[in-house]
Short mmCIF file of C-alpha atoms in Angstrom, two decimals:
data_model
loop_
_atom_site.label_atom_id
_atom_site.label_comp_id
_atom_site.label_asym_id
_atom_site.label_seq_id
_atom_site.Cartn_x
_atom_site.Cartn_y
_atom_site.Cartn_z
CA UNK A 276 -12.83 3.07 0.12
CA UNK A 277 -16.37 2.23 1.74
CA UNK A 278 -16.53 -1.02 -0.09
CA UNK A 279 -13.60 -2.15 1.11
CA UNK A 280 -14.19 -0.89 4.79
CA UNK A 281 -17.67 -3.39 3.73
CA UNK A 282 -15.25 -6.22 2.76
CA UNK A 283 -12.89 -6.03 5.39
CA UNK A 284 -15.90 -5.57 8.06
CA UNK A 285 -16.83 -8.38 6.09
CA UNK A 286 -13.66 -10.44 7.28
CA UNK A 287 -13.26 -9.50 10.82
CA UNK A 288 -17.18 -10.75 11.23
CA UNK A 289 -16.20 -13.84 10.80
CA UNK A 290 -13.10 -13.91 12.72
CA UNK A 291 -14.80 -11.65 15.20
CA UNK A 292 -17.58 -15.27 15.52
CA UNK A 293 -15.06 -17.74 14.77
CA UNK A 294 -16.06 -18.97 11.53
CA UNK A 295 -12.06 -18.10 10.63
CA UNK A 296 -9.89 -18.41 13.52
CA UNK A 297 -6.25 -18.70 13.88
CA UNK A 298 -4.09 -19.48 11.61
CA UNK A 299 -6.82 -20.93 9.22
CA UNK A 300 -6.59 -20.60 5.27
CA UNK A 301 -9.45 -18.69 3.31
CA UNK A 302 -11.53 -20.37 1.04
CA UNK A 303 -10.29 -19.49 -2.56
CA UNK A 304 -10.85 -15.89 -3.55
CA UNK A 305 -14.15 -16.36 -5.69
CA UNK A 306 -16.05 -18.55 -3.12
CA UNK A 307 -15.31 -16.26 -1.10
CA UNK A 308 -16.74 -13.38 -2.78
CA UNK A 309 -18.98 -14.97 -3.38
CA UNK A 310 -20.03 -16.31 0.62
CA UNK A 311 -19.55 -12.28 1.77
CA UNK A 312 -21.55 -10.90 -1.55
CA UNK A 313 -18.44 -8.87 -2.26
CA UNK A 314 -17.51 -8.58 -5.32
CA UNK A 315 -14.33 -10.10 -5.46
CA UNK A 316 -12.16 -6.48 -6.15
CA UNK A 317 -13.18 -4.83 -3.20
CA UNK A 318 -11.93 -8.76 -1.14
CA UNK A 319 -9.29 -8.42 -2.99
CA UNK A 320 -7.69 -4.87 -1.60
CA UNK A 321 -9.66 -5.84 1.17
CA UNK A 322 -7.20 -8.60 2.06
CA UNK A 323 -4.37 -6.57 1.55
CA UNK A 324 -5.95 -3.65 4.41
CA UNK A 325 -5.68 -6.40 6.33
CA UNK A 326 -2.89 -7.46 5.79
CA UNK A 327 -0.46 -4.87 6.63
CA UNK A 328 -2.17 -4.57 10.46
CA UNK A 329 -0.94 -8.47 10.57
CA UNK A 330 -4.34 -10.06 10.54
CA UNK A 331 -3.84 -11.63 7.51
CA UNK A 332 -0.48 -13.69 6.18
CA UNK A 333 -0.68 -13.38 3.15
CA UNK A 334 1.98 -16.55 1.58
CA UNK A 335 2.73 -16.89 -2.65
CA UNK A 336 1.12 -19.73 -3.83
CA UNK A 337 0.09 -21.60 -0.51
CA UNK A 338 -2.99 -19.26 -0.46
CA UNK A 339 -3.93 -16.63 2.77
CA UNK A 340 -3.95 -17.10 6.41
CA UNK A 341 -5.35 -15.68 9.86
CA UNK A 342 -2.64 -14.98 11.38
CA UNK A 343 -2.24 -16.61 15.26
CA UNK A 344 -3.17 -12.97 16.64
CA UNK A 345 -0.71 -13.06 19.00
CA UNK A 346 1.33 -10.85 20.76
CA UNK A 347 3.71 -9.45 18.84
CA UNK A 348 1.38 -8.98 15.59
CA UNK A 349 -0.30 -6.79 17.98
CA UNK A 350 2.86 -5.31 18.55
CA UNK A 351 4.01 -4.14 14.83
CA UNK A 352 0.67 -2.79 13.89
CA UNK A 353 0.51 -0.28 16.39
CA UNK A 354 4.47 -0.13 15.40
CA UNK A 355 3.00 0.57 11.85
CA UNK A 356 0.97 3.27 12.89
CA UNK A 357 3.00 4.84 15.34
CA UNK A 358 5.81 6.08 12.38
CA UNK A 359 2.79 7.31 10.35
CA UNK A 360 1.99 9.97 12.81
CA UNK A 361 3.95 12.89 12.80
CA UNK A 362 4.39 16.62 16.18
CA UNK A 363 1.64 16.34 17.38
CA UNK A 364 0.20 12.98 17.64
CA UNK A 365 3.40 11.90 18.82
CA UNK A 366 3.22 13.26 21.85
CA UNK A 367 -0.06 12.06 22.85
CA UNK A 368 1.06 8.88 22.08
CA UNK A 369 4.01 9.86 24.22
CA UNK A 370 1.29 10.20 27.15
CA UNK A 371 -0.09 6.06 26.74
CA UNK A 372 3.41 5.31 27.09
CA UNK A 373 4.16 7.08 29.50
CA UNK A 374 0.96 5.21 31.89
CA UNK A 375 2.01 1.94 30.25
CA UNK A 376 5.04 2.48 30.75
CA UNK A 377 4.83 3.65 34.19
CA UNK A 378 2.72 0.36 35.15
CA UNK A 379 5.28 -2.05 33.71
CA UNK A 380 8.31 -1.25 36.11
CA UNK A 381 5.33 -1.31 39.60
CA UNK A 382 4.67 -5.19 38.26
CA UNK A 383 8.35 -5.94 37.14
CA UNK A 384 10.01 -4.26 40.25
CA UNK A 385 8.23 -7.05 41.81
CA UNK A 386 8.19 -10.24 38.80
CA UNK A 387 12.13 -8.92 37.01
CA UNK A 388 14.98 -11.55 37.40
CA UNK A 389 18.93 -11.31 38.45
CA UNK A 390 19.71 -11.28 34.54
CA UNK A 391 17.79 -9.20 33.04
CA UNK A 392 18.48 -6.35 36.27
CA UNK A 393 21.67 -7.31 35.31
CA UNK A 394 21.47 -6.96 31.19
CA UNK A 395 20.22 -3.64 32.04
CA UNK A 396 22.83 -2.91 34.46
CA UNK A 397 25.64 -3.61 30.94
CA UNK A 398 23.55 -1.36 28.57
CA UNK A 399 23.95 1.39 30.99
CA UNK A 400 27.79 0.50 30.90
CA UNK A 401 28.12 0.20 27.98
CA UNK A 402 26.36 3.69 26.16
CA UNK A 403 28.07 6.15 24.79
CA UNK A 404 26.86 9.25 25.78
CA UNK A 405 28.27 11.28 22.31
CA UNK A 406 26.61 8.92 20.36
CA UNK A 407 22.58 9.24 19.01
CA UNK A 408 23.10 5.55 18.19
CA UNK A 409 24.15 3.74 20.75
CA UNK A 410 22.11 6.32 23.05
CA UNK A 411 18.97 4.92 20.71
CA UNK A 412 20.17 1.72 21.07
CA UNK A 413 20.45 2.23 24.91
CA UNK A 414 16.91 3.67 25.54
CA UNK A 415 15.72 1.36 23.69
CA UNK A 416 16.61 -2.31 25.32
CA UNK A 417 16.45 -0.32 28.61
CA UNK A 418 12.92 0.07 27.92
CA UNK A 419 12.50 -3.48 26.21
CA UNK A 420 13.74 -5.75 29.69
CA UNK A 421 11.82 -4.21 31.75
CA UNK A 422 8.88 -4.06 29.07
CA UNK A 423 9.33 -8.24 29.51
CA UNK A 424 9.94 -8.47 33.07
CA UNK A 425 5.60 -7.15 34.05
CA UNK A 426 5.69 -10.43 33.33
CA UNK A 427 2.27 -10.04 31.01
CA UNK A 428 2.89 -10.58 27.23
CA UNK A 429 -0.03 -7.85 26.02
CA UNK A 430 1.04 -4.91 28.27
CA UNK A 431 5.45 -5.72 26.76
CA UNK A 432 3.39 -5.74 23.63
CA UNK A 433 1.63 -2.10 24.22
CA UNK A 434 5.17 -0.94 25.47
CA UNK A 435 7.50 -2.77 23.35
CA UNK A 436 4.80 -0.61 20.21
CA UNK A 437 5.54 2.55 21.27
CA UNK A 438 8.76 2.87 21.14
CA UNK A 439 9.51 3.98 17.79
CA UNK A 440 12.97 4.57 16.67
CA UNK A 441 12.50 8.34 15.28
CA UNK A 442 11.01 9.66 18.14
CA UNK A 443 13.71 8.27 20.22
CA UNK A 444 15.95 9.49 18.22
CA UNK A 445 14.73 12.58 18.11
CA UNK A 446 14.14 13.13 21.99
CA UNK A 447 18.36 11.78 22.31
CA UNK A 448 19.14 14.17 19.34
CA UNK A 449 17.12 17.04 21.72
CA UNK A 450 19.32 16.11 25.02
CA UNK A 451 21.95 15.83 23.33
CA UNK A 452 22.27 19.28 22.27
CA UNK A 453 21.39 20.49 24.80
CA UNK A 454 23.47 18.40 27.17
CA UNK A 455 21.29 16.68 29.47
CA UNK A 456 21.39 13.36 28.11
CA UNK A 457 24.13 12.53 31.27
CA UNK A 458 21.64 13.65 33.40
CA UNK A 459 18.48 11.67 31.77
CA UNK A 460 20.66 8.34 32.48
CA UNK A 461 21.38 8.95 35.30
CA UNK A 462 17.60 8.85 35.33
CA UNK A 463 17.41 5.45 33.77
CA UNK A 464 20.45 4.10 36.60
CA UNK A 465 17.04 5.43 39.65
CA UNK A 466 15.15 3.69 37.24
CA UNK A 467 17.05 0.26 37.89
CA UNK A 468 18.28 1.11 41.38
CA UNK A 469 14.21 1.04 42.30
CA UNK A 470 14.21 -2.14 40.58
CA UNK A 471 16.82 -3.29 42.41
CA UNK A 472 15.67 -2.54 45.99
CA UNK A 473 12.09 -3.98 44.39
CA UNK A 474 9.88 -1.27 45.29
CA UNK A 475 7.28 -1.12 42.92
CA UNK A 476 5.77 3.43 43.87
CA UNK A 477 9.58 4.13 43.90
CA UNK A 478 10.14 2.38 39.89
CA UNK A 479 7.10 3.65 38.88
CA UNK A 480 7.97 7.37 40.27
CA UNK A 481 11.22 7.27 39.09
CA UNK A 482 9.59 6.28 35.87
CA UNK A 483 6.62 8.64 35.39
CA UNK A 484 9.79 11.83 35.94
CA UNK A 485 12.16 10.38 33.59
CA UNK A 486 8.89 10.40 30.66
CA UNK A 487 8.35 13.46 31.20
CA UNK A 488 11.30 14.72 30.73
CA UNK A 489 12.02 12.95 27.68
CA UNK A 490 7.94 14.28 26.18
CA UNK A 491 10.07 17.73 27.59
CA UNK A 492 12.57 17.39 25.39
CA UNK A 493 10.54 15.88 22.47
CA UNK A 494 9.08 18.85 21.91
CA UNK A 495 11.69 21.38 22.39
CA UNK A 496 12.53 19.33 19.77
CA UNK A 497 9.81 19.51 16.72
CA UNK A 498 9.49 22.24 17.20
CA UNK A 499 12.03 23.06 15.44
CA UNK A 500 11.84 20.39 12.89
CA UNK A 501 9.41 17.50 11.74
CA UNK A 502 9.93 13.86 12.75
CA UNK A 503 10.84 12.77 8.97
CA UNK A 504 13.52 15.22 8.45
CA UNK A 505 15.56 12.95 10.59
CA UNK A 506 18.14 11.42 8.40
CA UNK A 507 18.88 7.85 8.84
CA UNK A 508 22.67 7.93 9.86
CA UNK A 509 20.70 9.01 12.91
CA UNK A 510 24.35 11.24 14.50
CA UNK A 511 24.21 13.29 10.61
CA UNK A 512 22.82 16.75 11.10
CA UNK A 513 19.62 17.48 10.21
CA UNK A 514 20.31 20.62 9.08
#
């Protein structure tokens, strides 16, 4: 692994110093390995690792390219890492999400369009609080629209990357089983009402209160069973 890490570090250095830029094609493997003083096997493993985090793009029959390194790639890389984390690590990530989403909703209060406000309302109105899939879909859409409305691509990408469907399913299952799904939906409505009033402080406070509750329910749920036990059918049993 140390040789692979060395190869990764040297490839990253080529990107950081401008030797390779977004969209550039990497030199042929043999040539690049000689240039970096690496074995071809170490270089190959490094390229595969950097593809996983969306820094490089391997195109069969065409070569390997540096990606555009945009916010979407950042989001996908963080989402991948999030799905690998379990239990206590997820709770720490949710604390991070709370900080970021509080900032996002504060910005959104001043920037959100009437169309986006109505879109959020429609997602709330059509949600079936008895159905986990419906709750998760609504939750992802709700927070995604707010992230977009913040008007900051990197902030939106970061908040979006922390919106794991698996984690949300576990939290909503706990809230549904305890009869708190309706109250959580009311909190979404309160956030929307604060956005309609264009009140950044109120929107921020409502978001923090809401996410603290989600963290509480997820903490309870994780003591009962790990995230890995969630079925593909989110409405299925975890027994």
